[in-house]
mmCIF file of C-alpha atoms in Angstrom:
data_model
loop_
_atom_site.group_PDB
_atom_site.id
_atom_site.type_symbol
_atom_site.label_atom_id
_atom_site.label_comp_id
_atom_site.label_asym_id
_atom_site.label_seq_id
_atom_site.Cartn_x
_atom_site.Cartn_y
_atom_site.Cartn_z
ATOM 1 C CA MET D 155 174.085 37.235 107.366
ATOM 2 C CA ALA D 156 173.200 39.786 109.985
ATOM 3 C CA MET D 157 170.724 37.407 111.559
ATOM 4 C CA ASN D 158 173.383 34.738 112.034
ATOM 5 C CA ARG D 159 174.527 36.677 115.078
ATOM 6 C CA ILE D 160 171.300 35.788 116.845
ATOM 7 C CA VAL D 161 171.634 32.786 119.138
ATOM 8 C CA SER D 162 169.526 31.306 121.905
ATOM 9 C CA SER D 163 170.214 30.130 125.442
ATOM 10 C CA SER D 164 170.960 26.559 126.473
ATOM 11 C CA SER D 165 168.640 24.645 128.726
ATOM 12 C CA SER D 166 171.109 25.193 131.553
ATOM 13 C CA ILE D 167 170.799 28.986 131.337
ATOM 14 C CA SER D 168 168.157 30.410 133.589
ATOM 15 C CA ASN D 169 165.009 32.214 132.529
ATOM 16 C CA LEU D 170 166.623 35.424 133.755
ATOM 17 C CA HIS D 171 169.430 35.031 131.227
ATOM 18 C CA LEU D 172 166.871 34.313 128.507
ATOM 19 C CA LEU D 173 165.044 37.567 129.296
ATOM 20 C CA ARG D 174 168.308 39.457 129.212
ATOM 21 C CA SER D 175 169.088 37.950 125.820
ATOM 22 C CA LEU D 176 165.778 39.251 124.498
ATOM 23 C CA SER D 177 166.635 42.821 125.460
ATOM 24 C CA GLN D 178 170.236 42.592 124.229
ATOM 25 C CA PRO D 179 170.049 40.914 120.799
ATOM 26 C CA LEU D 180 173.685 41.484 119.902
ATOM 27 C CA LEU D 181 175.075 40.289 123.258
ATOM 28 C CA ARG D 182 173.417 36.890 123.453
ATOM 29 C CA ARG D 183 175.470 33.908 124.499
ATOM 30 C CA PRO D 184 175.635 30.787 122.353
ATOM 31 C CA PHE D 185 172.955 28.360 123.511
ATOM 32 C CA SER D 186 175.453 25.510 123.178
ATOM 33 C CA SER D 187 179.043 24.984 122.176
ATOM 34 C CA HIS D 188 177.834 23.806 118.770
ATOM 35 C CA ALA D 189 176.677 27.302 117.819
ATOM 36 C CA ASP D 190 180.282 28.360 117.110
ATOM 37 C CA ASP D 191 181.623 24.990 115.947
ATOM 38 C CA ASP D 192 182.800 25.440 112.385
ATOM 39 C CA LYS D 193 185.550 22.805 112.668
ATOM 40 C CA THR D 194 183.548 19.593 112.984
ATOM 41 C CA ILE D 195 182.626 18.341 109.523
ATOM 42 C CA LEU D 196 179.262 16.668 109.058
ATOM 43 C CA THR D 197 178.413 14.908 105.806
ATOM 44 C CA VAL D 198 174.775 14.968 104.730
ATOM 45 C CA GLU D 199 173.279 13.427 101.611
ATOM 46 C CA THR D 200 170.484 15.161 99.747
ATOM 47 C CA SER D 201 167.194 13.284 99.653
ATOM 48 C CA VAL D 202 166.790 13.975 95.934
ATOM 49 C CA PRO D 203 169.618 13.733 93.372
ATOM 50 C CA PHE D 204 170.607 16.665 91.180
ATOM 51 C CA THR D 205 169.621 16.385 87.521
ATOM 52 C CA GLY D 206 171.942 17.949 84.984
ATOM 53 C CA HIS D 207 171.555 19.244 81.447
ATOM 54 C CA ARG D 208 174.780 19.488 79.434
ATOM 55 C CA CYS D 209 176.789 19.241 82.646
ATOM 56 C CA GLU D 210 177.862 16.635 85.200
ATOM 57 C CA PRO D 211 175.816 17.187 88.383
ATOM 58 C CA PRO D 212 177.623 17.815 91.684
ATOM 59 C CA SER D 213 177.829 15.196 94.418
ATOM 60 C CA ARG D 214 174.808 14.492 96.605
ATOM 61 C CA SER D 215 177.119 14.262 99.627
ATOM 62 C CA ILE D 216 177.441 17.716 101.151
ATOM 63 C CA GLU D 217 179.793 18.835 103.873
ATOM 64 C CA THR D 218 178.488 21.153 106.545
ATOM 65 C CA THR D 219 179.251 22.107 110.151
ATOM 66 C CA PRO D 220 177.218 22.413 113.350
ATOM 67 C CA LYS D 221 177.534 26.192 113.128
ATOM 68 C CA GLU D 222 176.168 26.260 109.586
ATOM 69 C CA LEU D 223 173.234 23.969 110.346
ATOM 70 C CA LEU D 224 172.229 26.068 113.344
ATOM 71 C CA SER D 225 172.602 29.262 111.331
ATOM 72 C CA PHE D 226 170.365 27.784 108.615
ATOM 73 C CA PHE D 227 167.710 27.055 111.219
ATOM 74 C CA LYS D 228 167.921 30.555 112.718
ATOM 75 C CA ASP D 229 167.860 32.303 109.358
ATOM 76 C CA MET D 230 164.851 30.381 108.058
ATOM 77 C CA ALA D 231 162.971 30.637 111.355
ATOM 78 C CA LEU D 232 163.407 34.412 111.325
ATOM 79 C CA MET D 233 162.338 34.661 107.687
ATOM 80 C CA ARG D 234 159.267 32.530 108.364
ATOM 81 C CA ARG D 235 158.262 34.665 111.339
ATOM 82 C CA MET D 236 158.755 37.882 109.336
ATOM 83 C CA GLU D 237 156.485 36.680 106.529
ATOM 84 C CA ILE D 238 153.778 35.503 108.928
ATOM 85 C CA ALA D 239 153.865 38.944 110.560
ATOM 86 C CA ALA D 240 153.655 40.622 107.141
ATOM 87 C CA ASP D 241 150.498 38.598 106.466
ATOM 88 C CA SER D 242 148.911 40.004 109.639
ATOM 89 C CA LEU D 243 150.005 43.569 108.852
ATOM 90 C CA TYR D 244 148.479 43.321 105.393
ATOM 91 C CA LYS D 245 145.182 42.068 106.778
ATOM 92 C CA ALA D 246 145.238 44.952 109.269
ATOM 93 C CA LYS D 247 145.671 47.336 106.279
ATOM 94 C CA LEU D 248 149.026 48.571 107.551
ATOM 95 C CA ILE D 249 150.614 47.225 104.356
ATOM 96 C CA ARG D 250 148.946 48.458 101.183
ATOM 97 C CA GLY D 251 149.289 47.542 97.531
ATOM 98 C CA PHE D 252 150.837 44.273 96.426
ATOM 99 C CA CYS D 253 152.488 41.895 98.868
ATOM 100 C CA HIS D 254 154.061 38.568 97.842
ATOM 101 C CA LEU D 255 155.221 36.281 100.649
ATOM 102 C CA TYR D 256 158.143 33.840 100.603
ATOM 103 C CA ASP D 257 157.224 31.318 103.308
ATOM 104 C CA GLY D 258 158.021 27.839 102.018
ATOM 105 C CA GLN D 259 160.839 29.052 99.763
ATOM 106 C CA GLU D 260 163.308 30.154 102.468
ATOM 107 C CA ALA D 261 165.845 27.419 101.663
ATOM 108 C CA VAL D 262 166.619 29.063 98.320
ATOM 109 C CA SER D 263 167.749 32.315 99.933
ATOM 110 C CA VAL D 264 169.605 30.694 102.825
ATOM 111 C CA GLY D 265 171.371 28.048 100.730
ATOM 112 C CA MET D 266 172.368 30.565 98.079
ATOM 113 C CA GLU D 267 173.895 32.947 100.641
ATOM 114 C CA ALA D 268 175.935 30.080 102.113
ATOM 115 C CA ALA D 269 177.651 29.532 98.763
ATOM 116 C CA ILE D 270 178.490 33.109 97.784
ATOM 117 C CA THR D 271 179.715 36.428 99.165
ATOM 118 C CA LYS D 272 178.176 39.884 99.396
ATOM 119 C CA LYS D 273 180.380 40.896 96.445
ATOM 120 C CA ASP D 274 178.314 38.581 94.266
ATOM 121 C CA CYS D 275 175.092 40.189 93.034
ATOM 122 C CA ILE D 276 171.491 39.068 93.422
ATOM 123 C CA ILE D 277 168.510 40.496 91.571
ATOM 124 C CA THR D 278 165.003 39.096 91.850
ATOM 125 C CA ALA D 279 161.316 39.685 91.182
ATOM 126 C CA TYR D 280 158.736 40.929 93.678
ATOM 127 C CA ARG D 281 158.914 38.055 96.214
ATOM 128 C CA ASP D 282 161.923 39.744 97.735
ATOM 129 C CA HIS D 283 161.556 40.259 101.507
ATOM 130 C CA CYS D 284 163.619 37.242 102.571
ATOM 131 C CA ILE D 285 166.246 37.774 99.875
ATOM 132 C CA TYR D 286 166.744 41.265 101.328
ATOM 133 C CA LEU D 287 167.032 39.872 104.843
ATOM 134 C CA GLY D 288 169.537 37.286 103.638
ATOM 135 C CA ARG D 289 171.684 40.028 102.108
ATOM 136 C CA GLY D 290 172.039 41.615 105.544
ATOM 137 C CA GLY D 291 168.986 43.866 105.677
ATOM 138 C CA THR D 292 167.316 44.514 109.022
ATOM 139 C CA LEU D 293 163.820 43.696 110.198
ATOM 140 C CA VAL D 294 163.098 47.347 110.971
ATOM 141 C CA GLU D 295 164.065 48.458 107.459
ATOM 142 C CA ALA D 296 161.970 45.641 105.969
ATOM 143 C CA PHE D 297 158.806 46.394 107.949
ATOM 144 C CA ALA D 298 159.223 50.155 107.520
ATOM 145 C CA GLU D 299 159.389 49.673 103.754
ATOM 146 C CA LEU D 300 156.389 47.357 103.755
ATOM 147 C CA MET D 301 154.390 50.029 105.589
ATOM 148 C CA GLY D 302 155.640 52.830 103.332
ATOM 149 C CA ARG D 303 157.693 54.551 106.024
ATOM 150 C CA LYS D 304 160.675 56.843 105.693
ATOM 151 C CA GLY D 305 162.944 54.394 107.521
ATOM 152 C CA GLY D 306 162.441 51.679 104.910
ATOM 153 C CA CYS D 307 165.229 50.309 102.750
ATOM 154 C CA SER D 308 163.845 52.267 99.769
ATOM 155 C CA LYS D 309 162.742 55.242 101.906
ATOM 156 C CA GLY D 310 159.162 54.000 101.906
ATOM 157 C CA LYS D 311 158.719 54.571 98.158
ATOM 158 C CA GLY D 312 159.213 51.023 96.936
ATOM 159 C CA GLY D 313 156.966 48.968 99.157
ATOM 160 C CA SER D 314 156.871 45.198 99.145
ATOM 161 C CA MET D 315 158.057 44.720 95.571
ATOM 162 C CA HIS D 316 161.036 47.072 95.549
ATOM 163 C CA PHE D 317 163.445 46.249 98.344
ATOM 164 C CA TYR D 318 167.022 47.281 97.582
ATOM 165 C CA LYS D 319 170.461 47.089 99.202
ATOM 166 C CA LYS D 320 173.195 48.039 96.768
ATOM 167 C CA ASP D 321 175.985 47.967 99.381
ATOM 168 C CA SER D 322 175.401 44.217 99.772
ATOM 169 C CA GLY D 323 174.965 43.475 96.089
ATOM 170 C CA PHE D 324 171.167 43.281 96.172
ATOM 171 C CA TYR D 325 169.710 45.083 93.189
ATOM 172 C CA GLY D 326 166.070 44.688 93.962
ATOM 173 C CA GLY D 327 162.865 43.507 93.847
ATOM 174 C CA HIS D 328 161.245 44.227 90.481
ATOM 175 C CA GLY D 329 157.532 44.401 89.755
ATOM 176 C CA ILE D 330 157.551 43.780 86.004
ATOM 177 C CA VAL D 331 157.498 40.051 85.264
ATOM 178 C CA GLY D 332 160.882 38.936 83.953
ATOM 179 C CA ALA D 333 162.324 42.464 83.706
ATOM 180 C CA GLN D 334 165.036 41.723 86.256
ATOM 181 C CA ILE D 335 166.660 39.031 84.081
ATOM 182 C CA PRO D 336 168.273 41.297 81.426
ATOM 183 C CA LEU D 337 169.264 43.665 84.248
ATOM 184 C CA GLY D 338 170.965 40.737 85.971
ATOM 185 C CA VAL D 339 172.820 39.858 82.793
ATOM 186 C CA GLY D 340 173.892 43.495 82.622
ATOM 187 C CA LEU D 341 175.310 43.198 86.137
ATOM 188 C CA ALA D 342 177.192 40.083 85.020
ATOM 189 C CA PHE D 343 178.577 42.032 82.061
ATOM 190 C CA ALA D 344 179.865 44.698 84.451
ATOM 191 C CA GLN D 345 181.463 42.008 86.617
ATOM 192 C CA LYS D 346 183.268 40.460 83.674
ATOM 193 C CA TYR D 347 184.330 43.882 82.408
ATOM 194 C CA SER D 348 185.725 44.729 85.859
ATOM 195 C CA LYS D 349 187.424 41.322 86.163
ATOM 196 C CA ASP D 350 186.429 41.093 89.830
ATOM 197 C CA ASN D 351 185.804 37.307 89.830
ATOM 198 C CA THR D 352 182.195 37.561 91.005
ATOM 199 C CA VAL D 353 178.853 36.384 89.604
ATOM 200 C CA THR D 354 175.236 37.494 89.423
ATOM 201 C CA PHE D 355 172.236 35.390 90.423
ATOM 202 C CA ALA D 356 169.125 36.517 88.514
ATOM 203 C CA LEU D 357 166.042 34.972 90.123
ATOM 204 C CA TYR D 358 162.657 34.544 88.454
ATOM 205 C CA GLY D 359 159.608 32.345 88.859
ATOM 206 C CA ASP D 360 158.137 29.658 86.637
ATOM 207 C CA GLY D 361 155.514 32.219 85.608
ATOM 208 C CA ALA D 362 158.254 34.363 84.033
ATOM 209 C CA ALA D 363 160.038 31.440 82.389
ATOM 210 C CA ASN D 364 158.243 31.970 79.055
ATOM 211 C CA GLN D 365 159.226 35.638 78.772
ATOM 212 C CA GLY D 366 161.030 36.515 75.556
ATOM 213 C CA GLN D 367 163.436 38.838 77.353
ATOM 214 C CA LEU D 368 164.764 35.844 79.298
ATOM 215 C CA PHE D 369 165.906 34.126 76.108
ATOM 216 C CA GLU D 370 167.312 37.326 74.617
ATOM 217 C CA ALA D 371 169.341 37.968 77.763
ATOM 218 C CA LEU D 372 170.463 34.344 77.959
ATOM 219 C CA ASN D 373 171.622 34.446 74.342
ATOM 220 C CA ILE D 374 173.871 37.461 74.876
ATOM 221 C CA ALA D 375 175.166 35.989 78.158
ATOM 222 C CA ALA D 376 176.151 32.804 76.329
ATOM 223 C CA LEU D 377 177.716 34.713 73.413
ATOM 224 C CA TRP D 378 179.920 36.712 75.780
ATOM 225 C CA ASP D 379 180.457 33.969 78.417
ATOM 226 C CA LEU D 380 179.091 36.218 81.151
ATOM 227 C CA PRO D 381 179.120 35.039 84.804
ATOM 228 C CA ALA D 382 175.308 34.999 84.948
ATOM 229 C CA ILE D 383 173.382 32.358 86.882
ATOM 230 C CA LEU D 384 169.692 32.297 86.045
ATOM 231 C CA VAL D 385 167.686 30.827 88.917
ATOM 232 C CA CYS D 386 164.138 29.675 88.232
ATOM 233 C CA GLU D 387 162.320 29.449 91.568
ATOM 234 C CA ASN D 388 159.752 26.950 90.388
ATOM 235 C CA ASN D 389 156.974 26.999 92.987
ATOM 236 C CA HIS D 390 154.720 25.385 90.359
ATOM 237 C CA TYR D 391 152.059 28.105 90.190
ATOM 238 C CA GLY D 392 152.558 31.327 88.249
ATOM 239 C CA MET D 393 149.875 33.524 89.825
ATOM 240 C CA GLY D 394 146.937 31.076 89.734
ATOM 241 C CA THR D 395 148.097 28.970 86.806
ATOM 242 C CA ALA D 396 149.737 25.573 87.264
ATOM 243 C CA GLU D 397 152.990 25.150 85.360
ATOM 244 C CA TRP D 398 151.617 22.362 83.178
ATOM 245 C CA ARG D 399 148.890 24.716 81.899
ATOM 246 C CA ALA D 400 151.348 27.459 80.966
ATOM 247 C CA ALA D 401 154.477 25.663 79.764
ATOM 248 C CA LYS D 402 154.715 22.949 77.110
ATOM 249 C CA SER D 403 158.050 21.955 78.643
ATOM 250 C CA PRO D 404 158.174 22.604 82.406
ATOM 251 C CA ALA D 405 161.748 21.257 82.630
ATOM 252 C CA TYR D 406 163.022 24.801 83.091
ATOM 253 C CA TYR D 407 166.619 23.790 83.688
ATOM 254 C CA LYS D 408 166.716 22.494 80.091
ATOM 255 C CA ARG D 409 165.186 25.635 78.615
ATOM 256 C CA GLY D 410 168.582 27.151 77.862
ATOM 257 C CA ASP D 411 169.179 24.505 75.170
ATOM 258 C CA TYR D 412 172.833 25.409 74.496
ATOM 259 C CA VAL D 413 173.286 26.616 78.110
ATOM 260 C CA PRO D 414 173.904 24.013 80.857
ATOM 261 C CA GLY D 415 171.276 23.576 83.552
ATOM 262 C CA LEU D 416 170.754 21.858 86.882
ATOM 263 C CA LYS D 417 167.563 20.833 88.673
ATOM 264 C CA VAL D 418 167.774 21.230 92.454
ATOM 265 C CA ASP D 419 165.576 20.373 95.433
ATOM 266 C CA GLY D 420 164.782 23.948 96.406
ATOM 267 C CA MET D 421 163.325 22.835 99.748
ATOM 268 C CA ASP D 422 166.740 21.577 100.902
ATOM 269 C CA ALA D 423 169.065 24.407 101.975
ATOM 270 C CA LEU D 424 172.132 22.176 101.756
ATOM 271 C CA ALA D 425 171.273 21.071 98.222
ATOM 272 C CA VAL D 426 170.821 24.724 97.246
ATOM 273 C CA LYS D 427 174.214 25.573 98.749
ATOM 274 C CA GLN D 428 175.886 22.770 96.803
ATOM 275 C CA ALA D 429 174.184 23.783 93.556
ATOM 276 C CA CYS D 430 175.024 27.481 93.915
ATOM 277 C CA LYS D 431 178.638 26.708 94.724
ATOM 278 C CA PHE D 432 178.781 24.489 91.614
ATOM 279 C CA ALA D 433 177.068 27.152 89.500
ATOM 280 C CA LYS D 434 179.402 29.930 90.620
ATOM 281 C CA GLU D 435 182.483 27.889 89.745
ATOM 282 C CA HIS D 436 180.965 27.012 86.367
ATOM 283 C CA ALA D 437 179.915 30.571 85.537
ATOM 284 C CA LEU D 438 183.343 32.026 86.294
ATOM 285 C CA LYS D 439 185.004 29.512 83.984
ATOM 286 C CA ASN D 440 182.435 28.850 81.270
ATOM 287 C CA GLY D 441 179.669 31.438 81.319
ATOM 288 C CA PRO D 442 175.949 31.203 82.112
ATOM 289 C CA ILE D 443 174.080 28.314 83.698
ATOM 290 C CA ILE D 444 170.432 27.790 84.686
ATOM 291 C CA LEU D 445 169.378 26.478 88.098
ATOM 292 C CA GLU D 446 165.816 25.251 88.550
ATOM 293 C CA MET D 447 164.858 25.292 92.230
ATOM 294 C CA ASP D 448 161.977 22.894 92.840
ATOM 295 C CA THR D 449 160.216 24.752 95.655
ATOM 296 C CA TYR D 450 156.744 25.678 96.922
ATOM 297 C CA ARG D 451 154.918 28.705 98.289
ATOM 298 C CA TYR D 452 152.462 28.235 101.144
ATOM 299 C CA HIS D 453 150.629 31.517 100.623
ATOM 300 C CA GLY D 454 148.831 32.475 97.448
ATOM 301 C CA HIS D 455 150.630 34.303 94.670
ATOM 302 C CA SER D 456 150.012 37.546 96.519
ATOM 303 C CA MET D 457 147.911 38.526 99.508
ATOM 304 C CA SER D 458 144.917 39.063 97.221
ATOM 305 C CA ASP D 459 145.074 35.386 96.214
ATOM 306 C CA PRO D 460 143.697 32.867 98.732
ATOM 307 C CA GLY D 461 145.873 30.234 97.069
ATOM 308 C CA SER D 462 143.295 27.472 97.406
ATOM 309 C CA THR D 463 141.116 27.803 94.306
ATOM 310 C CA TYR D 464 143.602 26.181 91.902
ATOM 311 C CA ARG D 465 145.147 23.678 94.335
ATOM 312 C CA THR D 466 143.804 21.665 97.236
ATOM 313 C CA ARG D 467 144.462 22.313 100.901
ATOM 314 C CA ASP D 468 145.565 18.685 101.147
ATOM 315 C CA GLU D 469 148.321 19.429 98.642
ATOM 316 C CA ILE D 470 149.583 22.359 100.714
ATOM 317 C CA THR D 471 149.415 20.323 103.936
ATOM 318 C CA GLY D 472 151.247 17.446 102.279
ATOM 319 C CA VAL D 473 154.155 19.671 101.247
ATOM 320 C CA ARG D 474 154.348 21.152 104.747
ATOM 321 C CA GLN D 475 154.514 17.679 106.271
ATOM 322 C CA GLU D 476 156.913 16.098 103.804
ATOM 323 C CA ARG D 477 159.169 18.841 102.415
ATOM 324 C CA ASP D 478 159.104 21.905 104.663
ATOM 325 C CA PRO D 479 162.624 23.444 104.516
ATOM 326 C CA LEU D 480 162.628 24.651 108.123
ATOM 327 C CA GLU D 481 161.481 21.305 109.512
ATOM 328 C CA ARG D 482 164.074 19.493 107.411
ATOM 329 C CA ILE D 483 166.872 21.469 109.057
ATOM 330 C CA ARG D 484 165.249 21.070 112.473
ATOM 331 C CA LYS D 485 165.390 17.290 112.042
ATOM 332 C CA LEU D 486 169.056 17.449 111.049
ATOM 333 C CA VAL D 487 169.917 19.579 114.072
ATOM 334 C CA LEU D 488 168.100 17.192 116.412
ATOM 335 C CA SER D 489 169.497 14.036 114.800
ATOM 336 C CA HIS D 490 173.069 15.299 115.233
ATOM 337 C CA ASP D 491 172.378 16.328 118.852
ATOM 338 C CA LEU D 492 173.273 19.942 118.144
ATOM 339 C CA ALA D 493 170.329 21.247 120.171
ATOM 340 C CA THR D 494 167.235 20.027 121.940
ATOM 341 C CA ALA D 495 163.709 20.605 120.701
ATOM 342 C CA ALA D 496 163.157 22.983 123.621
ATOM 343 C CA GLU D 497 166.212 25.036 122.683
ATOM 344 C CA LEU D 498 164.989 25.409 119.122
ATOM 345 C CA LYS D 499 161.597 26.507 120.429
ATOM 346 C CA ASP D 500 163.384 29.119 122.559
ATOM 347 C CA ILE D 501 165.046 30.483 119.414
ATOM 348 C CA GLU D 502 161.671 30.813 117.724
ATOM 349 C CA LYS D 503 160.245 32.616 120.756
ATOM 350 C CA ILE D 504 163.125 35.088 120.662
ATOM 351 C CA PHE D 505 162.494 35.726 116.973
ATOM 352 C CA ARG D 506 158.804 36.261 117.603
ATOM 353 C CA LYS D 507 159.669 39.043 120.047
ATOM 354 C CA GLN D 508 162.322 40.484 117.739
ATOM 355 C CA VAL D 509 159.794 40.706 114.923
ATOM 356 C CA ASP D 510 157.198 42.313 117.218
ATOM 357 C CA ASP D 511 159.777 44.851 118.427
ATOM 358 C CA ALA D 512 160.847 45.619 114.856
ATOM 359 C CA ILE D 513 157.239 46.227 113.806
ATOM 360 C CA ALA D 514 156.717 48.576 116.739
ATOM 361 C CA GLU D 515 159.864 50.518 115.835
ATOM 362 C CA ALA D 516 158.932 50.626 112.139
ATOM 363 C CA LYS D 517 155.521 52.074 113.016
ATOM 364 C CA GLU D 518 157.283 54.992 114.714
ATOM 365 C CA SER D 519 159.022 55.910 111.471
ATOM 366 C CA PRO D 520 157.259 58.836 109.725
ATOM 367 C CA MET D 521 155.794 58.770 106.264
ATOM 368 C CA PRO D 522 158.047 60.169 103.484
ATOM 369 C CA ASP D 523 157.986 63.931 103.091
ATOM 370 C CA PRO D 524 155.963 65.152 100.052
ATOM 371 C CA PRO D 525 159.114 66.440 98.236
ATOM 372 C CA GLU D 526 160.314 62.813 98.118
ATOM 373 C CA LEU D 527 157.883 62.384 95.219
ATOM 374 C CA PHE D 528 160.348 64.302 93.071
ATOM 375 C CA THR D 529 163.551 62.517 94.052
ATOM 376 C CA ASN D 530 165.111 59.583 92.199
ATOM 377 C CA VAL D 531 163.280 60.579 89.027
ATOM 378 C CA TYR D 532 165.867 62.669 87.165
ATOM 379 C CA VAL D 533 169.629 62.900 87.500
ATOM 380 C CA LYS D 534 170.530 65.306 90.281
ATOM 381 C CA GLY D 535 171.894 68.741 89.433
ATOM 382 C CA PHE D 536 170.105 69.255 86.127
ATOM 383 C CA GLY D 537 167.561 71.648 87.659
ATOM 384 C CA VAL D 538 164.556 70.278 85.809
ATOM 385 C CA GLU D 539 161.578 72.600 86.118
ATOM 386 C CA ALA D 540 158.026 71.374 86.700
ATOM 387 C CA TYR D 541 155.248 73.559 85.257
ATOM 388 C CA GLY D 542 151.532 73.769 85.816
ATOM 389 C CA PRO D 543 149.069 72.676 83.107
ATOM 390 C CA ASP D 544 149.157 76.077 81.404
ATOM 391 C CA ARG D 545 152.986 76.117 81.408
ATOM 392 C CA LYS D 546 152.965 79.721 82.664
ATOM 393 C CA GLU D 547 153.730 78.950 86.268
ATOM 394 C CA VAL D 548 156.832 77.166 87.546
ATOM 395 C CA ARG D 549 155.528 74.871 90.266
ATOM 396 C CA SER D 550 158.866 73.528 91.444
ATOM 397 C CA ILE D 551 162.482 72.921 90.465
ATOM 398 C CA LEU D 552 163.446 69.316 90.907
ATOM 399 C CA PRO D 553 166.715 68.622 92.740
#
């Protein structure tokens, strides 16, 4: 990921070097020798076992490296800071419309990216900011899009729900519940047709798990053995409705019936990596598989939802204390002596400034020009004419 290049300073580096690193984000030195150590193998066991449906679950013992653990921490810390900043921008009315935040679910994005390549495709719903960042998007592009600016990843016309980065295999953010799933299966069809040995991850929430289009798409994927991996990010509350109130069977990994499934601790980045690696290998050989990521969102469904009327604050605090994905990786880093607590705090301070700088730069980006209203509507070159209400006056010719 682009953010993996960001490293902090060691405790032996002076404050002057730290300040220099803030102003030169791409020239920072590793804060310790561990930051580039991808040779030392560390074996970590997941705290919760995988549960399989019509398949043998992968091992709970996962191999990682110091470099990967530190990159997980950096990636999730940056995502967390970005979402907290987006919360403030929304409250300041600099972000308008809908805004769905991902804090609490970062391990799904980070673990998934660790198991695949940018040639594999990802398509998701409207909680898409961190997925975009994980695919290599920049903070400036993200904040510019959130604020409807020309420099955004969708030229300021998509907003929070419609991030997009085709060159890295990210096919969006989609605002219609469940609509991205058949599109994801279509991407998988194209991959199989092209014989390029890649897969598509189609992400959806537990709130979309009862959509009919999911089962229609899954049926055709199974018929044609398409390399489609359906990922249910089960944060347990679809909008304001608890899963047990909306689903007779909330075991979403079993919902495919004839399609294998795997339940995963979605708050553990290493478990997600292991599951996605397993799923990719399965999908390339045997066709579709369902992954249920047991995760949790700290914010409400969207910024208009306080998130505390249908669940208790004690519940939210309990998850933060016991299962927080960022803190879990922090503990692993500290327990393996890969960094000190102070060094990790330094990383978070650097990210805080990076986010602030990105917001300032995004604010300088202009609003889209009015003619942008007419782009990306019709195929270019057809010269479609737009008339006034009386159809006597040609108002414009669309490009």
